Structure formats: C-alpha cells, structure tokens
Amino acid sequence: MTAFEEMLRVTDAASRDPGSRDWEQEIRRYAADPAAFLAVQSVRDLATLGLRQEGDSRVDVEVAAVDLEAPEGPTVRLTACYDSQSAQIVDIATGDVVPPGTPPRYIWDISIIRYVEEPGEPWLVSGLDPLTDQPC
C-alpha cells in the first residue's frame, strides 16, 4: 500500500509542476515498468502540452490478492476506485480547465511487486491499469 500511496503522491506533485524538472528518478523510487514508464510519459506530456494538475488524486484502495510465490516476485494486487473529479487538468497559459476524458469514478487494477534481486528488496508499483469501462 505504501508503494502505491507514495507513487500517487509523487505523480501528483509532478503533475502539478510538470515542467519544473525531470521527475523520472523520483517516480522510479516507487514504480517499475510499465507503470513507471506510463507515469513519466504522462508528466512529460503535460509539460509539452502546457498543462498542469490542480488538486490531489483521490483513490479508495483495497487489497484484492496476495501471492508471495509469484514467478516475478512476491506480488500484491490492489483494486482501487479512482475519483477523476478530485483533480483537474488546467491549461497553464489560459487557466482553462481541460474536460476529463474519463467517467467520474472508475476502477484501477494495480500490481505491486517486491523486487528481491534489487538492493533493499523494494516493493514497486508495476501495473496501474485504468478500467474506465468499470464504474465504482
């Protein structure tokens, strides 16, 4: 849970100020690919498009499954309900809110893996799949 909460904290901070620096290293402290790649790309896209986030993401999370013997390493799967109205994307130049392209609330399927081969054996978010066709 901590890995996901910290990844969310960092990606929110990065999305609020996407052009201020390269956020990849900080995001990768809590995420592995493909989730890390997608989060970094999202922040870079905001910077390129002249957009930023206002507010913090609101997500209700619960543990869906634990598999300590998974081939890729000990794995925890979370099911989350993401409130897409908790934060807004704003055009930096005009201050206009960009309408969300998703429903107000939908399911996120999250995978967190413990990387036992890495120093400190970190738990990292590896999958963050928005299931926008599944309301919560």
XYZ file of N, CA, C and O in Angstrom:
544
model
N 0.822 -1.188 0.000
C 0.000 0.000 0.000
C 0.873 1.261 0.000
O 0.548 2.218 -0.693
N 1.954 1.201 0.762
C 2.839 2.367 0.858
C 3.435 2.720 -0.499
O 3.512 3.898 -0.860
N 3.852 1.705 -1.263
C 4.431 1.974 -2.583
C 3.427 2.711 -3.466
O 3.779 3.685 -4.141
N 2.184 2.271 -3.460
C 1.169 2.926 -4.278
C 0.897 4.354 -3.781
O 0.831 5.294 -4.579
N 0.741 4.515 -2.480
C 0.466 5.844 -1.930
C 1.596 6.824 -2.235
O 1.353 7.986 -2.562
N 2.841 6.346 -2.136
C 3.984 7.216 -2.431
C 4.073 7.523 -3.920
O 4.383 8.649 -4.311
N 3.788 6.537 -4.766
C 3.788 6.801 -6.202
C 2.731 7.849 -6.542
O 2.988 8.769 -7.316
N 1.565 7.720 -5.949
C 0.491 8.680 -6.189
C 0.892 10.073 -5.710
O 0.662 11.073 -6.404
N 1.531 10.160 -4.555
C 1.990 11.448 -4.020
C 2.977 12.113 -4.980
O 2.867 13.297 -5.301
N 3.931 11.322 -5.469
C 4.961 11.859 -6.367
C 4.371 12.238 -7.728
O 4.685 13.302 -8.265
N 3.505 11.391 -8.278
C 2.939 11.725 -9.585
C 2.010 12.934 -9.491
O 1.953 13.730 -10.424
N 1.305 13.089 -8.370
C 0.508 14.306 -8.183
C 1.414 15.534 -8.138
O 1.135 16.544 -8.795
N 2.501 15.459 -7.383
C 3.440 16.587 -7.304
C 4.026 16.895 -8.675
O 4.124 18.063 -9.076
N 4.403 15.869 -9.396
C 4.970 16.048 -10.735
C 3.945 16.653 -11.687
O 4.269 17.539 -12.486
N 2.706 16.221 -11.595
C 1.656 16.721 -12.488
C 1.268 18.165 -12.164
O 0.816 18.889 -13.049
N 1.452 18.580 -10.919
C 1.168 19.976 -10.555
C 2.222 20.927 -11.110
O 1.949 22.094 -11.333
N 3.442 20.420 -11.311
C 4.535 21.260 -11.796
C 5.396 20.457 -12.778
O 6.578 20.224 -12.539
N 4.795 20.015 -13.896
C 5.477 19.063 -14.776
C 6.731 19.578 -15.468
O 7.641 18.811 -15.738
N 6.797 20.860 -15.723
C 7.939 21.397 -16.450
C 9.091 21.852 -15.580
O 10.115 22.300 -16.081
N 8.955 21.711 -14.258
C 9.977 22.254 -13.366
C 11.264 21.440 -13.363
O 12.326 21.988 -13.089
N 11.156 20.146 -13.657
C 12.349 19.288 -13.669
C 11.969 17.944 -14.261
O 10.816 17.689 -14.567
N 12.963 17.057 -14.383
C 12.704 15.692 -14.837
C 12.320 14.859 -13.613
O 13.122 14.691 -12.698
N 11.109 14.341 -13.594
C 10.564 13.631 -12.441
C 10.834 12.129 -12.476
O 10.449 11.406 -11.562
N 11.484 11.638 -13.523
C 11.617 10.189 -13.705
C 12.283 9.484 -12.522
O 11.785 8.463 -12.042
N 13.388 9.977 -12.047
C 14.101 9.309 -10.960
C 13.223 9.181 -9.714
O 13.179 8.132 -9.070
N 12.497 10.233 -9.373
C 11.644 10.177 -8.179
C 10.475 9.217 -8.372
O 10.128 8.471 -7.467
N 9.874 9.227 -9.558
C 8.779 8.287 -9.834
C 9.277 6.852 -9.745
O 8.617 5.978 -9.172
N 10.469 6.609 -10.253
C 11.010 5.239 -10.252
C 11.437 4.756 -8.859
O 11.748 3.589 -8.683
N 11.416 5.610 -7.870
C 11.654 5.155 -6.488
C 10.483 4.308 -6.000
O 10.634 3.506 -5.075
N 9.307 4.493 -6.613
C 8.094 3.802 -6.168
C 7.427 2.966 -7.253
O 6.454 2.272 -6.978
N 7.950 3.030 -8.473
C 7.306 2.321 -9.579
C 8.340 1.687 -10.498
O 9.455 2.184 -10.644
N 7.931 0.578 -11.101
C 8.731 -0.117 -12.113
C 7.917 -0.123 -13.405
O 6.726 0.173 -13.412
N 8.553 -0.480 -14.484
C 7.839 -0.552 -15.761
C 6.849 -1.703 -15.750
O 7.096 -2.707 -15.096
N 5.731 -1.564 -16.396
C 5.348 -0.468 -17.287
C 4.724 0.740 -16.579
O 4.589 1.794 -17.180
N 4.344 0.626 -15.309
C 3.698 1.742 -14.603
C 4.602 2.975 -14.551
O 4.132 4.101 -14.749
N 5.884 2.791 -14.296
C 6.805 3.932 -14.211
C 6.902 4.650 -15.548
O 6.831 5.883 -15.608
N 7.059 3.894 -16.615
C 7.158 4.491 -17.945
C 5.918 5.329 -18.254
O 6.022 6.466 -18.715
N 4.738 4.768 -17.983
C 3.494 5.477 -18.276
C 3.344 6.739 -17.426
O 2.895 7.779 -17.921
N 3.731 6.670 -16.147
C 3.640 7.844 -15.274
C 4.595 8.943 -15.731
O 4.216 10.116 -15.805
N 5.816 8.570 -16.053
C 6.807 9.547 -16.523
C 6.338 10.176 -17.835
O 6.398 11.402 -18.006
N 5.833 9.362 -18.741
C 5.365 9.874 -20.030
C 4.186 10.823 -19.851
O 4.099 11.856 -20.511
N 3.302 10.500 -18.927
C 2.147 11.360 -18.654
C 2.594 12.737 -18.162
O 2.076 13.769 -18.620
N 3.553 12.767 -17.265
C 4.070 14.043 -16.747
C 4.759 14.828 -17.865
O 4.557 16.040 -18.003
N 5.540 14.144 -18.670
C 6.222 14.821 -19.788
C 5.217 15.366 -20.795
O 5.405 16.451 -21.346
N 4.147 14.607 -21.035
C 3.101 15.078 -21.952
C 2.441 16.348 -21.420
O 2.181 17.277 -22.185
N 2.159 16.386 -20.121
C 1.580 17.598 -19.534
C 2.488 18.793 -19.783
O 2.020 19.866 -20.189
N 3.783 18.621 -19.542
C 4.740 19.716 -19.734
C 4.763 20.165 -21.194
O 4.727 21.366 -21.485
N 4.797 19.217 -22.104
C 4.851 19.526 -23.533
C 3.602 20.273 -23.993
O 3.682 21.196 -24.803
N 2.459 19.885 -23.458
C 1.189 20.487 -23.865
C 0.858 21.778 -23.112
O -0.153 22.416 -23.390
N 1.703 22.152 -22.149
C 1.454 23.368 -21.380
C 0.304 23.217 -20.402
O -0.450 24.151 -20.159
N 0.196 22.022 -19.822
C -0.875 21.729 -18.878
C -0.294 21.397 -17.515
O 0.882 21.065 -17.399
N -1.140 21.494 -16.499
C -0.740 21.071 -15.159
C -1.978 20.618 -14.403
O -3.104 20.933 -14.767
N -1.742 19.907 -13.336
C -2.825 19.407 -12.495
C -3.071 20.356 -11.339
O -2.142 20.920 -10.784
N -4.332 20.517 -10.972
C -4.706 21.215 -9.744
C -5.416 20.216 -8.858
O -6.299 19.488 -9.315
N -5.013 20.161 -7.596
C -5.617 19.226 -6.651
C -4.852 17.914 -6.578
O -3.880 17.706 -7.295
N -5.299 17.062 -5.673
C -4.674 15.759 -5.471
C -5.623 14.651 -5.887
O -6.842 14.760 -5.691
N -5.059 13.591 -6.408
C -5.859 12.428 -6.790
C -6.467 11.788 -5.552
O -5.804 11.658 -4.525
N -7.710 11.404 -5.661
C -8.398 10.722 -4.566
C -8.697 9.294 -5.025
O -9.376 9.092 -6.032
N -8.190 8.338 -4.242
C -8.322 6.935 -4.603
C -8.636 6.125 -3.349
O -7.944 6.242 -2.341
N -9.695 5.317 -3.418
C -10.019 4.371 -2.349
C -9.450 3.021 -2.765
O -9.775 2.521 -3.846
N -8.620 2.432 -1.903
C -7.871 1.235 -2.271
C -8.152 0.092 -1.299
O -8.275 0.311 -0.095
N -8.206 -1.124 -1.858
C -8.285 -2.315 -1.013
C -7.448 -3.421 -1.641
O -7.258 -3.467 -2.856
N -6.930 -4.294 -0.782
C -6.121 -5.421 -1.252
C -7.054 -6.451 -1.880
O -8.036 -6.864 -1.273
N -6.740 -6.845 -3.103
C -7.546 -7.829 -3.822
C -6.935 -9.223 -3.729
O -7.656 -10.217 -3.665
N -5.587 -9.306 -3.722
C -4.926 -10.610 -3.683
C -3.464 -10.433 -3.279
O -2.865 -9.386 -3.526
N -2.929 -11.479 -2.671
C -1.510 -11.523 -2.306
C -0.966 -12.863 -2.779
O -1.552 -13.904 -2.499
N 0.143 -12.827 -3.519
C 0.797 -14.056 -3.988
C 2.289 -13.928 -3.707
O 3.023 -13.323 -4.481
N 2.714 -14.477 -2.586
C 4.122 -14.368 -2.194
C 5.024 -15.301 -2.985
O 6.247 -15.202 -2.889
N 4.441 -16.208 -3.769
C 5.210 -17.165 -4.569
C 5.122 -16.880 -6.063
O 5.478 -17.737 -6.872
N 4.661 -15.717 -6.463
C 4.519 -15.384 -7.883
C 5.876 -15.460 -8.577
O 6.907 -15.116 -7.982
N 5.911 -15.930 -9.830
C 7.187 -16.078 -10.555
C 7.982 -14.781 -10.672
O 9.216 -14.800 -10.635
N 7.299 -13.647 -10.803
C 8.011 -12.371 -10.950
C 8.462 -11.795 -9.622
O 9.197 -10.820 -9.577
N 8.036 -12.397 -8.529
C 8.377 -11.945 -7.182
C 7.099 -11.802 -6.374
O 6.000 -11.797 -6.925
N 7.216 -11.691 -5.055
C 6.019 -11.508 -4.230
C 5.181 -10.361 -4.795
O 5.695 -9.289 -5.091
N 3.894 -10.616 -4.955
C 3.019 -9.675 -5.635
C 1.759 -9.406 -4.827
O 1.167 -10.321 -4.269
N 1.380 -8.148 -4.791
C 0.120 -7.730 -4.183
C -0.694 -7.053 -5.274
O -0.177 -6.209 -6.011
N -1.953 -7.443 -5.382
C -2.864 -6.796 -6.329
C -3.855 -5.969 -5.530
O -4.410 -6.437 -4.536
N -4.030 -4.739 -5.967
C -4.972 -3.833 -5.335
C -6.093 -3.507 -6.318
O -5.866 -3.453 -7.524
N -7.262 -3.288 -5.777
C -8.365 -2.737 -6.555
C -8.646 -1.371 -5.967
O -8.776 -1.224 -4.755
N -8.718 -0.391 -6.830
C -8.916 0.976 -6.367
C -10.068 1.622 -7.116
O -10.344 1.284 -8.263
N -10.708 2.555 -6.450
C -11.724 3.381 -7.083
C -11.125 4.777 -7.206
O -10.855 5.433 -6.198
N -10.895 5.194 -8.435
C -10.287 6.495 -8.711
C -11.376 7.525 -8.972
O -12.258 7.323 -9.803
N -11.302 8.639 -8.269
C -12.230 9.744 -8.446
C -11.581 10.744 -9.402
O -10.742 11.545 -8.995
N -11.961 10.679 -10.674
C -11.306 11.529 -11.677
C -11.675 13.003 -11.528
O -11.066 13.855 -12.172
N -12.641 13.314 -10.669
C -13.007 14.709 -10.442
C -12.251 15.322 -9.267
O -12.412 16.497 -8.973
N -11.397 14.540 -8.609
C -10.662 15.045 -7.456
C -9.551 16.014 -7.844
O -9.145 16.844 -7.054
N -9.068 15.891 -9.058
C -8.024 16.782 -9.560
C -8.428 17.213 -10.967
O -9.094 16.474 -11.676
N -8.011 18.400 -11.345
C -8.337 18.908 -12.670
C -7.066 19.221 -13.433
O -6.060 19.616 -12.847
N -7.142 19.063 -14.743
C -6.039 19.457 -15.613
C -6.366 20.846 -16.155
O -7.466 21.097 -16.636
N -5.384 21.745 -16.045
C -5.580 23.154 -16.390
C -4.540 23.574 -17.425
O -3.366 23.185 -17.342
N -4.966 24.370 -18.383
C -4.065 24.969 -19.352
C -3.305 26.086 -18.636
O -3.912 27.016 -18.099
N -1.992 25.988 -18.597
C -1.166 26.952 -17.859
C -1.330 28.366 -18.418
O -1.430 29.330 -17.665
N -1.404 28.508 -19.736
C -1.470 29.834 -20.362
C -2.799 30.530 -20.123
O -2.837 31.740 -19.896
N -3.891 29.785 -20.164
C -5.213 30.411 -20.092
C -5.915 30.214 -18.755
O -6.856 30.938 -18.441
N -5.517 29.201 -18.012
C -6.201 28.869 -16.772
C -7.474 28.060 -16.989
O -8.174 27.728 -16.038
N -7.768 27.730 -18.246
C -8.971 26.959 -18.560
C -8.810 25.512 -18.116
O -7.739 24.912 -18.278
N -9.894 24.957 -17.579
C -9.916 23.550 -17.189
C -10.117 22.695 -18.433
O -10.985 22.988 -19.266
N -9.315 21.651 -18.566
C -9.443 20.700 -19.668
C -10.438 19.633 -19.239
O -10.238 18.996 -18.195
N -11.518 19.443 -19.989
C -12.507 18.445 -19.584
C -11.891 17.048 -19.534
O -11.121 16.673 -20.418
N -12.226 16.267 -18.490
C -11.671 14.923 -18.394
C -12.242 14.027 -19.499
O -13.378 14.193 -19.920
N -11.431 13.109 -19.938
C -11.879 12.165 -20.958
C -12.292 10.836 -20.354
O -12.320 9.835 -21.055
N -12.583 10.836 -19.069
C -12.937 9.597 -18.381
C -14.216 9.794 -17.573
O -14.604 10.923 -17.290
N -14.852 8.690 -17.175
C -16.011 8.812 -16.293
C -15.587 9.367 -14.930
O -14.403 9.347 -14.585
N -16.557 9.853 -14.117
C -16.216 10.461 -12.825
C -15.495 9.519 -11.864
O -14.604 9.934 -11.153
N -15.913 8.262 -11.818
C -15.273 7.295 -10.918
C -15.138 5.970 -11.661
O -16.097 5.510 -12.271
N -13.943 5.403 -11.586
C -13.740 4.113 -12.246
C -12.670 3.305 -11.510
O -11.944 3.820 -10.664
N -12.595 2.034 -11.867
C -11.700 1.077 -11.208
C -10.281 1.182 -11.769
O -10.084 1.325 -12.974
N -9.318 1.100 -10.871
C -7.911 0.913 -11.230
C -7.517 -0.472 -10.740
O -7.793 -0.834 -9.585
N -6.857 -1.226 -11.590
C -6.280 -2.511 -11.223
C -4.779 -2.271 -11.046
O -4.102 -1.854 -11.995
N -4.268 -2.510 -9.840
C -2.893 -2.143 -9.501
C -2.108 -3.384 -9.087
O -2.594 -4.193 -8.292
N -0.897 -3.525 -9.619
C 0.000 -4.620 -9.233
C 1.249 -4.032 -8.600
O 1.844 -3.091 -9.136
N 1.631 -4.601 -7.467
C 2.840 -4.165 -6.771
C 3.704 -5.404 -6.558
O 3.233 -6.421 -6.043
N 4.947 -5.323 -6.973
C 5.859 -6.458 -6.900
C 7.038 -6.118 -6.003
O 7.555 -4.995 -6.053
N 7.461 -7.093 -5.224
C 8.683 -6.923 -4.428
C 9.851 -7.424 -5.266
O 9.900 -8.587 -5.660
N 10.784 -6.544 -5.535
C 11.944 -6.863 -6.370
C 13.071 -7.356 -5.480
O 13.914 -6.575 -5.021
N 13.079 -8.670 -5.234
C 14.010 -9.269 -4.281
C 15.456 -9.250 -4.770
O 16.381 -9.392 -3.962
N 15.663 -9.061 -6.064
C 17.024 -9.003 -6.614
C 17.641 -7.611 -6.496
O 18.838 -7.441 -6.696
N 16.838 -6.616 -6.177
C 17.312 -5.236 -6.082
C 17.761 -4.927 -4.654
O 17.233 -5.493 -3.696
N 18.707 -4.000 -4.487
C 19.117 -3.603 -3.140
C 17.926 -3.092 -2.336
O 17.149 -2.276 -2.821
N 17.785 -3.595 -1.136
C 16.691 -3.193 -0.269
C 15.390 -3.916 -0.549
O 14.405 -3.708 0.139
N 15.360 -4.743 -1.587
C 14.170 -5.510 -1.971
C 12.908 -4.652 -1.974
O 11.928 -4.929 -1.285
N 12.885 -3.583 -2.788
C 11.750 -2.653 -2.745
C 10.463 -3.241 -3.318
O 10.484 -4.085 -4.210
N 9.341 -2.782 -2.776
C 8.030 -3.031 -3.353
C 7.785 -1.880 -4.323
O 7.852 -0.713 -3.929
N 7.502 -2.190 -5.591
C 7.290 -1.156 -6.599
C 5.989 -1.404 -7.358
O 5.660 -2.553 -7.681
N 5.283 -0.339 -7.651
C 4.073 -0.440 -8.473
C 4.525 -0.782 -9.889
O 5.311 -0.057 -10.482
N 4.045 -1.906 -10.404
C 4.449 -2.299 -11.753
C 3.303 -2.190 -12.746
O 3.521 -1.983 -13.924
N 2.088 -2.325 -12.268
C 0.928 -2.213 -13.150
C -0.088 -1.262 -12.560
O -0.397 -1.324 -11.374
N -0.581 -0.372 -13.389
C -1.596 0.585 -12.979
C -2.549 0.719 -14.160
O -2.337 1.521 -15.055
N -3.549 -0.150 -14.173
C -4.440 -0.231 -15.321
C -5.790 0.409 -15.021
O -6.557 -0.098 -14.195
N -6.090 1.529 -15.683
C -7.402 2.147 -15.505
C -8.452 1.347 -16.276
O -8.286 1.066 -17.457
N -9.504 0.968 -15.597
C -10.601 0.241 -16.232
C -11.788 1.197 -16.327
O -12.745 1.120 -15.559
N -11.677 2.128 -17.264
C -12.653 3.211 -17.355
C -14.050 2.736 -17.722
O -15.019 3.475 -17.536
N -14.175 1.509 -18.195
C -15.495 0.963 -18.511
C -16.148 0.295 -17.301
O -17.237 -0.244 -17.389
N -15.451 0.343 -16.142
C -15.967 -0.265 -14.918
C -16.130 0.816 -13.839
O -15.183 1.153 -13.146
N -17.337 1.339 -13.694
C -17.556 2.361 -12.660
C -17.484 1.764 -11.258
O -17.647 0.569 -11.064
N -17.247 2.632 -10.284
C -17.205 2.170 -8.893
C -18.019 3.102 -8.013
O -18.452 4.145 -8.433
